[in-house]
Coordinates of C-alpha atoms and ligand atoms in Angstrom, one line a residue:
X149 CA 20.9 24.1 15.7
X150 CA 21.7 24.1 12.3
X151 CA 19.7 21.0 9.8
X152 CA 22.1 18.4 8.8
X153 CA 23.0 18.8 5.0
X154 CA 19.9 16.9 3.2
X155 CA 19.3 16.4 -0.7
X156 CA 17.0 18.3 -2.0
X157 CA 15.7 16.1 -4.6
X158 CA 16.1 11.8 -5.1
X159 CA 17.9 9.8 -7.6
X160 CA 16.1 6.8 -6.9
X161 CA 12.6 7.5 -5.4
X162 CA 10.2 4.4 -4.3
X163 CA 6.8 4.4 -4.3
X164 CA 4.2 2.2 -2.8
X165 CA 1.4 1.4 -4.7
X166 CA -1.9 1.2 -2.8
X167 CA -2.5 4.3 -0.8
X168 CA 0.1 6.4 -2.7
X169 CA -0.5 6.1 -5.9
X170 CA -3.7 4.2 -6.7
X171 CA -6.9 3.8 -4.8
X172 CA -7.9 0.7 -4.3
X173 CA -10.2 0.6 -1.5
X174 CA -13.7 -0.5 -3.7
X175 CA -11.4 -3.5 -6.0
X176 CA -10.5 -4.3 -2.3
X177 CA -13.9 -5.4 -0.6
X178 CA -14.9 -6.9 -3.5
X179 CA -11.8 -9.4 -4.1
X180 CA -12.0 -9.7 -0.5
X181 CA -15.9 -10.4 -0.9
X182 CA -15.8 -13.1 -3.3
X183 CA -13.2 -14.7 -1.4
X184 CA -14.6 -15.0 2.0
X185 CA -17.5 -16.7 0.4
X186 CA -15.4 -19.0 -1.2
X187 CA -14.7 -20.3 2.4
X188 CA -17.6 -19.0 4.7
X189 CA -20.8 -18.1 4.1
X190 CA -22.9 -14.8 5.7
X191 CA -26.2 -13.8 5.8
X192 CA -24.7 -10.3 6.1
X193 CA -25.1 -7.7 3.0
X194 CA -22.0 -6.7 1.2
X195 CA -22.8 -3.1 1.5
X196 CA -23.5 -2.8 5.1
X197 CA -20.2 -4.3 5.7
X198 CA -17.9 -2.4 2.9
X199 CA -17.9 0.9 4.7
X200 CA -16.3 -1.0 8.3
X201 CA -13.9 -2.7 6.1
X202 CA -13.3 0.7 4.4
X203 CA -12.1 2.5 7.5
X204 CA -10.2 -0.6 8.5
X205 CA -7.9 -0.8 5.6
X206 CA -5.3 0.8 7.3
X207 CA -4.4 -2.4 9.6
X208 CA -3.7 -4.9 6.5
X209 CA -0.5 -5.4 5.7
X210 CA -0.7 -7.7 2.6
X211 CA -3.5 -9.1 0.7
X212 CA -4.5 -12.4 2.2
X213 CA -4.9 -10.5 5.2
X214 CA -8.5 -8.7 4.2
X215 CA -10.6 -12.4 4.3
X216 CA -9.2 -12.5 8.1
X217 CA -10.8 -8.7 8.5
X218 CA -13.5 -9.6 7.0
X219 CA -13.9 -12.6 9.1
X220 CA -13.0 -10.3 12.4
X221 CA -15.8 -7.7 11.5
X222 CA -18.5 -11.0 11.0
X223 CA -17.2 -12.4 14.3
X224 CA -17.7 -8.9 16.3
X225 CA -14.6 -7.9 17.3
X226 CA -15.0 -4.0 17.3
X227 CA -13.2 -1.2 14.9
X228 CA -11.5 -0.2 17.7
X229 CA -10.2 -3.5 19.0
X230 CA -9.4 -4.0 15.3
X231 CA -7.5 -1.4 15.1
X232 CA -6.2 -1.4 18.2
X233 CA -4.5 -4.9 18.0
X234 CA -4.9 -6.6 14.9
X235 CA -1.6 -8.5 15.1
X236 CA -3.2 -10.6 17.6
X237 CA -6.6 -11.1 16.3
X238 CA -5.5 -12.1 12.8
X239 CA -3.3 -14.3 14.2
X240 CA -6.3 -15.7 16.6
X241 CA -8.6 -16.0 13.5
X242 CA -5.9 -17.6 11.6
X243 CA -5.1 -20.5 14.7
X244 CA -8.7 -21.0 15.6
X245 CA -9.5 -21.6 12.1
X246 CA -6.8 -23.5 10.5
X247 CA -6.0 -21.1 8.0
X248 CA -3.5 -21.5 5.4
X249 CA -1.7 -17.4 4.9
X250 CA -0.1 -19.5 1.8
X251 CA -3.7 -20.7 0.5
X252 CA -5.4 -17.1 1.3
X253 CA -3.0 -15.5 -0.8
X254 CA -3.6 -18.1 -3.9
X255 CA -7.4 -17.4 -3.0
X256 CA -7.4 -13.8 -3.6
X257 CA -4.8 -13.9 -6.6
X258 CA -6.9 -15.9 -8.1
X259 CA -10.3 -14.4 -7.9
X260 CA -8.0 -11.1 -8.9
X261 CA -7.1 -12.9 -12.3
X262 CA -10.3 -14.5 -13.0
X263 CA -12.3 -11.1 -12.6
X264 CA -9.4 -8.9 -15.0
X265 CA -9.8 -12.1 -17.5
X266 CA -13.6 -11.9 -17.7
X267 CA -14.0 -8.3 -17.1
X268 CA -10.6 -6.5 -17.8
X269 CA -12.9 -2.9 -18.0
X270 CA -14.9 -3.3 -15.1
X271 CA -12.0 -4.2 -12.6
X272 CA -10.0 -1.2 -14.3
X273 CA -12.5 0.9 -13.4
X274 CA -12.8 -0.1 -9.8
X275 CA -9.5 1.2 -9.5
X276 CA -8.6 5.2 -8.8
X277 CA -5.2 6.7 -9.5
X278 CA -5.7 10.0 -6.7
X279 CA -5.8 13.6 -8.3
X280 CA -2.8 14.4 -10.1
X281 CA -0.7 11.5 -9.1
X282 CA -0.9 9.7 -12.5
X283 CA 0.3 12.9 -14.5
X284 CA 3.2 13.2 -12.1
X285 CA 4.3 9.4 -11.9
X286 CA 4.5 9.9 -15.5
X287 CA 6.3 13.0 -15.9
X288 CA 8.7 11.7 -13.5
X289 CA 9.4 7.9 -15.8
X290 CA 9.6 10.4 -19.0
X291 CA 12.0 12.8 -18.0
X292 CA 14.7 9.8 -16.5
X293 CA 16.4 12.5 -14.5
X294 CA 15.4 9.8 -11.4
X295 CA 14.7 6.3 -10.8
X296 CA 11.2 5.6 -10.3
X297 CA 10.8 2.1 -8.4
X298 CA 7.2 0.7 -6.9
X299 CA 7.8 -1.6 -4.2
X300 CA 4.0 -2.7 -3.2
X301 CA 2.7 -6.1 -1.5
X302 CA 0.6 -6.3 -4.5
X303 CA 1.3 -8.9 -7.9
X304 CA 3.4 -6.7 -10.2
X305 CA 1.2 -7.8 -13.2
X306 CA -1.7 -6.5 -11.4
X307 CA 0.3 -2.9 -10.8
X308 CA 1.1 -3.2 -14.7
X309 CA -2.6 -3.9 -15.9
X310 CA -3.1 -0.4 -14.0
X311 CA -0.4 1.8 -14.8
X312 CA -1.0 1.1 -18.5
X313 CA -4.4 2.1 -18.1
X314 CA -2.5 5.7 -17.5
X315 CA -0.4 5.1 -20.0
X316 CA 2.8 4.8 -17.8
X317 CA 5.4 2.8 -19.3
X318 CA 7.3 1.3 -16.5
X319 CA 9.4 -1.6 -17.1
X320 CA 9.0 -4.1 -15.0
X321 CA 12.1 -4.5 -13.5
X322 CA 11.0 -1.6 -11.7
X323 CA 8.0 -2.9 -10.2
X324 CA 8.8 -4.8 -6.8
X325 CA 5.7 -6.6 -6.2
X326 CA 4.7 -9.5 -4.4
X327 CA 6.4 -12.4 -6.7
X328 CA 9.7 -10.9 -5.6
X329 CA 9.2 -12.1 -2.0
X330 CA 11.2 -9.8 -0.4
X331 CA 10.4 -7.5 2.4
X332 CA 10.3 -3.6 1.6
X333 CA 13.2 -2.9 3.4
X334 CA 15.2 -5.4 1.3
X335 CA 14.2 -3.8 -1.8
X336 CA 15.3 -0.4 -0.6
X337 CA 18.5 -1.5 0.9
X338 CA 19.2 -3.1 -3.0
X339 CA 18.9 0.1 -4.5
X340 CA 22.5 1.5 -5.2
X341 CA 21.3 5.5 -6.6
X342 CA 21.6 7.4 -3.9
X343 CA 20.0 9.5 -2.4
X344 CA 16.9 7.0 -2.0
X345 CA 13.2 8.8 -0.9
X346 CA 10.5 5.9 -0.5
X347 CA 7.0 7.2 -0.4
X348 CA 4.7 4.8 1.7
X349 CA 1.6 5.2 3.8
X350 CA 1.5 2.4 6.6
X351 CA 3.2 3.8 9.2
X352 CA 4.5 0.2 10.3
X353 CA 6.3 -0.1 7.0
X354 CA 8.1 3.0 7.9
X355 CA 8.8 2.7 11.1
X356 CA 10.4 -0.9 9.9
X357 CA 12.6 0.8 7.7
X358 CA 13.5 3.4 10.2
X359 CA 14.7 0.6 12.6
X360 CA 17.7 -0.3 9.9
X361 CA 21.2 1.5 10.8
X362 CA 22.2 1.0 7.5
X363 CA 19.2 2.6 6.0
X364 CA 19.4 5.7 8.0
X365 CA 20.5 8.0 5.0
X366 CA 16.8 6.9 3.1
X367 CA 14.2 9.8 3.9
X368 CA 10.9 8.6 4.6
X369 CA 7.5 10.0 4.0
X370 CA 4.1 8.9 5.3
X371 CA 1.1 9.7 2.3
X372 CA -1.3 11.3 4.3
X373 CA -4.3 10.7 1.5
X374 CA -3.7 6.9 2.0
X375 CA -4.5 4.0 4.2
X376 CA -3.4 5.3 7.9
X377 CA -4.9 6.7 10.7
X378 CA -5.1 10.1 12.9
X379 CA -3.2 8.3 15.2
X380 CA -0.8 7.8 12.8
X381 CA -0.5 10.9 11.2
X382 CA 0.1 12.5 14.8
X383 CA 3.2 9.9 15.9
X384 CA 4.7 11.4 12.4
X385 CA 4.6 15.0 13.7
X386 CA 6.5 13.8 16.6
X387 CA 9.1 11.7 14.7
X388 CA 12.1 13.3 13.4
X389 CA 12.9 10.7 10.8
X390 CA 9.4 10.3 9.1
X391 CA 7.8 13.0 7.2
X392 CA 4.2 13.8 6.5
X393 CA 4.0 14.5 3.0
X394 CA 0.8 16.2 1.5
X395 CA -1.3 14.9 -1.8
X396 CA -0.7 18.6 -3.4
X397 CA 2.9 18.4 -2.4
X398 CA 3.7 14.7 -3.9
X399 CA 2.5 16.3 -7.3
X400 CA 4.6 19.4 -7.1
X401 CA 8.2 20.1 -7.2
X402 CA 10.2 18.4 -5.0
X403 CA 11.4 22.0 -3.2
X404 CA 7.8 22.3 -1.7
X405 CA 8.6 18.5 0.1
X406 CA 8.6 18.7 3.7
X407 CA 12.2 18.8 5.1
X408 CA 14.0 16.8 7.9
X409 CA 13.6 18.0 10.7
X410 CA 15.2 17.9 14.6
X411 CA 13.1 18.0 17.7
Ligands
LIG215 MG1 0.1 1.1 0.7

């Protein structure tokens, strides 16, 4: 059977932020750190619990999320029930406690600014761009032959404050962040350069995007250095519309990209 005719390159590609192009894993535990014990206390160390947390990245969606992990590892749920089903335990945590998503959000946002106001260098540093990513992201804003969108749950001044770090001068209509309120899939659909390749690495994100008719001619690639699982990685080998895309083959040319494939 012959492949269906596929560009080989994008004119608009979108990028997530965390887990694609920046690692924020330590920046993570910390803001989530200071916040939980803004509203609970522990007896617990922070570095006993940073490494769990670590390896349960993958389940949060957006930020207010990681005081309610937190919160689940402290209360004993497991990694695996964690992992397993943390739609429903988040939710749980949320309606047992009378949380506010609303007022987490504020919470973390604000211990965010607060930390990059009185130590602008020290939350910089927290923060890794992966091998080679930075050097690429900004070959690919110089040269303008494509449209270079981020669409992240993050605040876009937060992605800003980092990119210029690297010295990558992206305006910031270009940077889809939080304050835009508008689901990924929204974002992409409002993107009229075609063809469109969005780069993400929560498989749920994708696999939202993949339920879209109308968003069928997007190509989709699951980051396999960020924030997802084994598990995850394996339902992409057996998916025909998502791709596993390699660190050393998002910083090369886009013929080495994995192609679409039929099963
Ligand atoms: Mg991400």
């Amino acid at each position: 059977m012959e492949l269906p005719m596929t560009s080989k390159v994008p004119n608009t590609l979108a990028l997530d932020f965390d887990g694609v192009l920046c690692d924020g894993l330590l920046e993570y535990f910390q803001a989530t750190w200071r916040t939980y014990r803004q509203i609970w206390s522990t007896s617990r160390f922070a570095n006993e619990l940073a490494p769990v947390f670590y390896r349960l990245r993958p389940v949060i969606e957006t930020g207010w999320e990681m005081p309610v992990l937190l919160r689940a590892i402290l209360q004993e749920f497991t990694e695996a029930e964690i992992l397993e089903d943390w739609r429903t335990i988040c939710s749980r945590i949320v309606a047992e406690e009378n949380l506010d998503p609303k007022d987490l959000a504020a919470r973390v946002d604000t211990v965010r600014d607060q930390w990059i106001e009185t130590d602008l260098a020290g939350w910089l540093k927290i923060h890794r761009f992966y091998p080679g990513v930075a050097k690429r992201l900004r070959q690919w804003v110089e040269a303008k032959e494509l449209e270079v969108f981020i669409v992240t749950t993050k605040e876009g001044r937060f992605v800003q404050q980092l990119l210029q770090q690297e010295g990558i001068q992206l305006p910031k209509e270009r940077i889809f962040g939080k304050e835009r309120q508008q689901p990924k899939y929204e974002t992409l659909r409002s993107f009229p350069v075609t063809p469109v390749w969005f780069v993400e690495d929560r498989l749920p994100a994708l696999k939202t995007v993949a339920g879209f008719s109308d968003l069928a001619e997007i190509r989709l690639f699951l980051a396999d250095w960020g924030y997802n699982t084994p598990t995850d990685q394996a339902v992409v080998g057996q998916d025909s519309r998502i791709q596993l895309l390699l660190l050393c083959q998002f910083t090369q040319d886009f013929s080495v990209w994995p192609e679409p494939r039929l099963l």
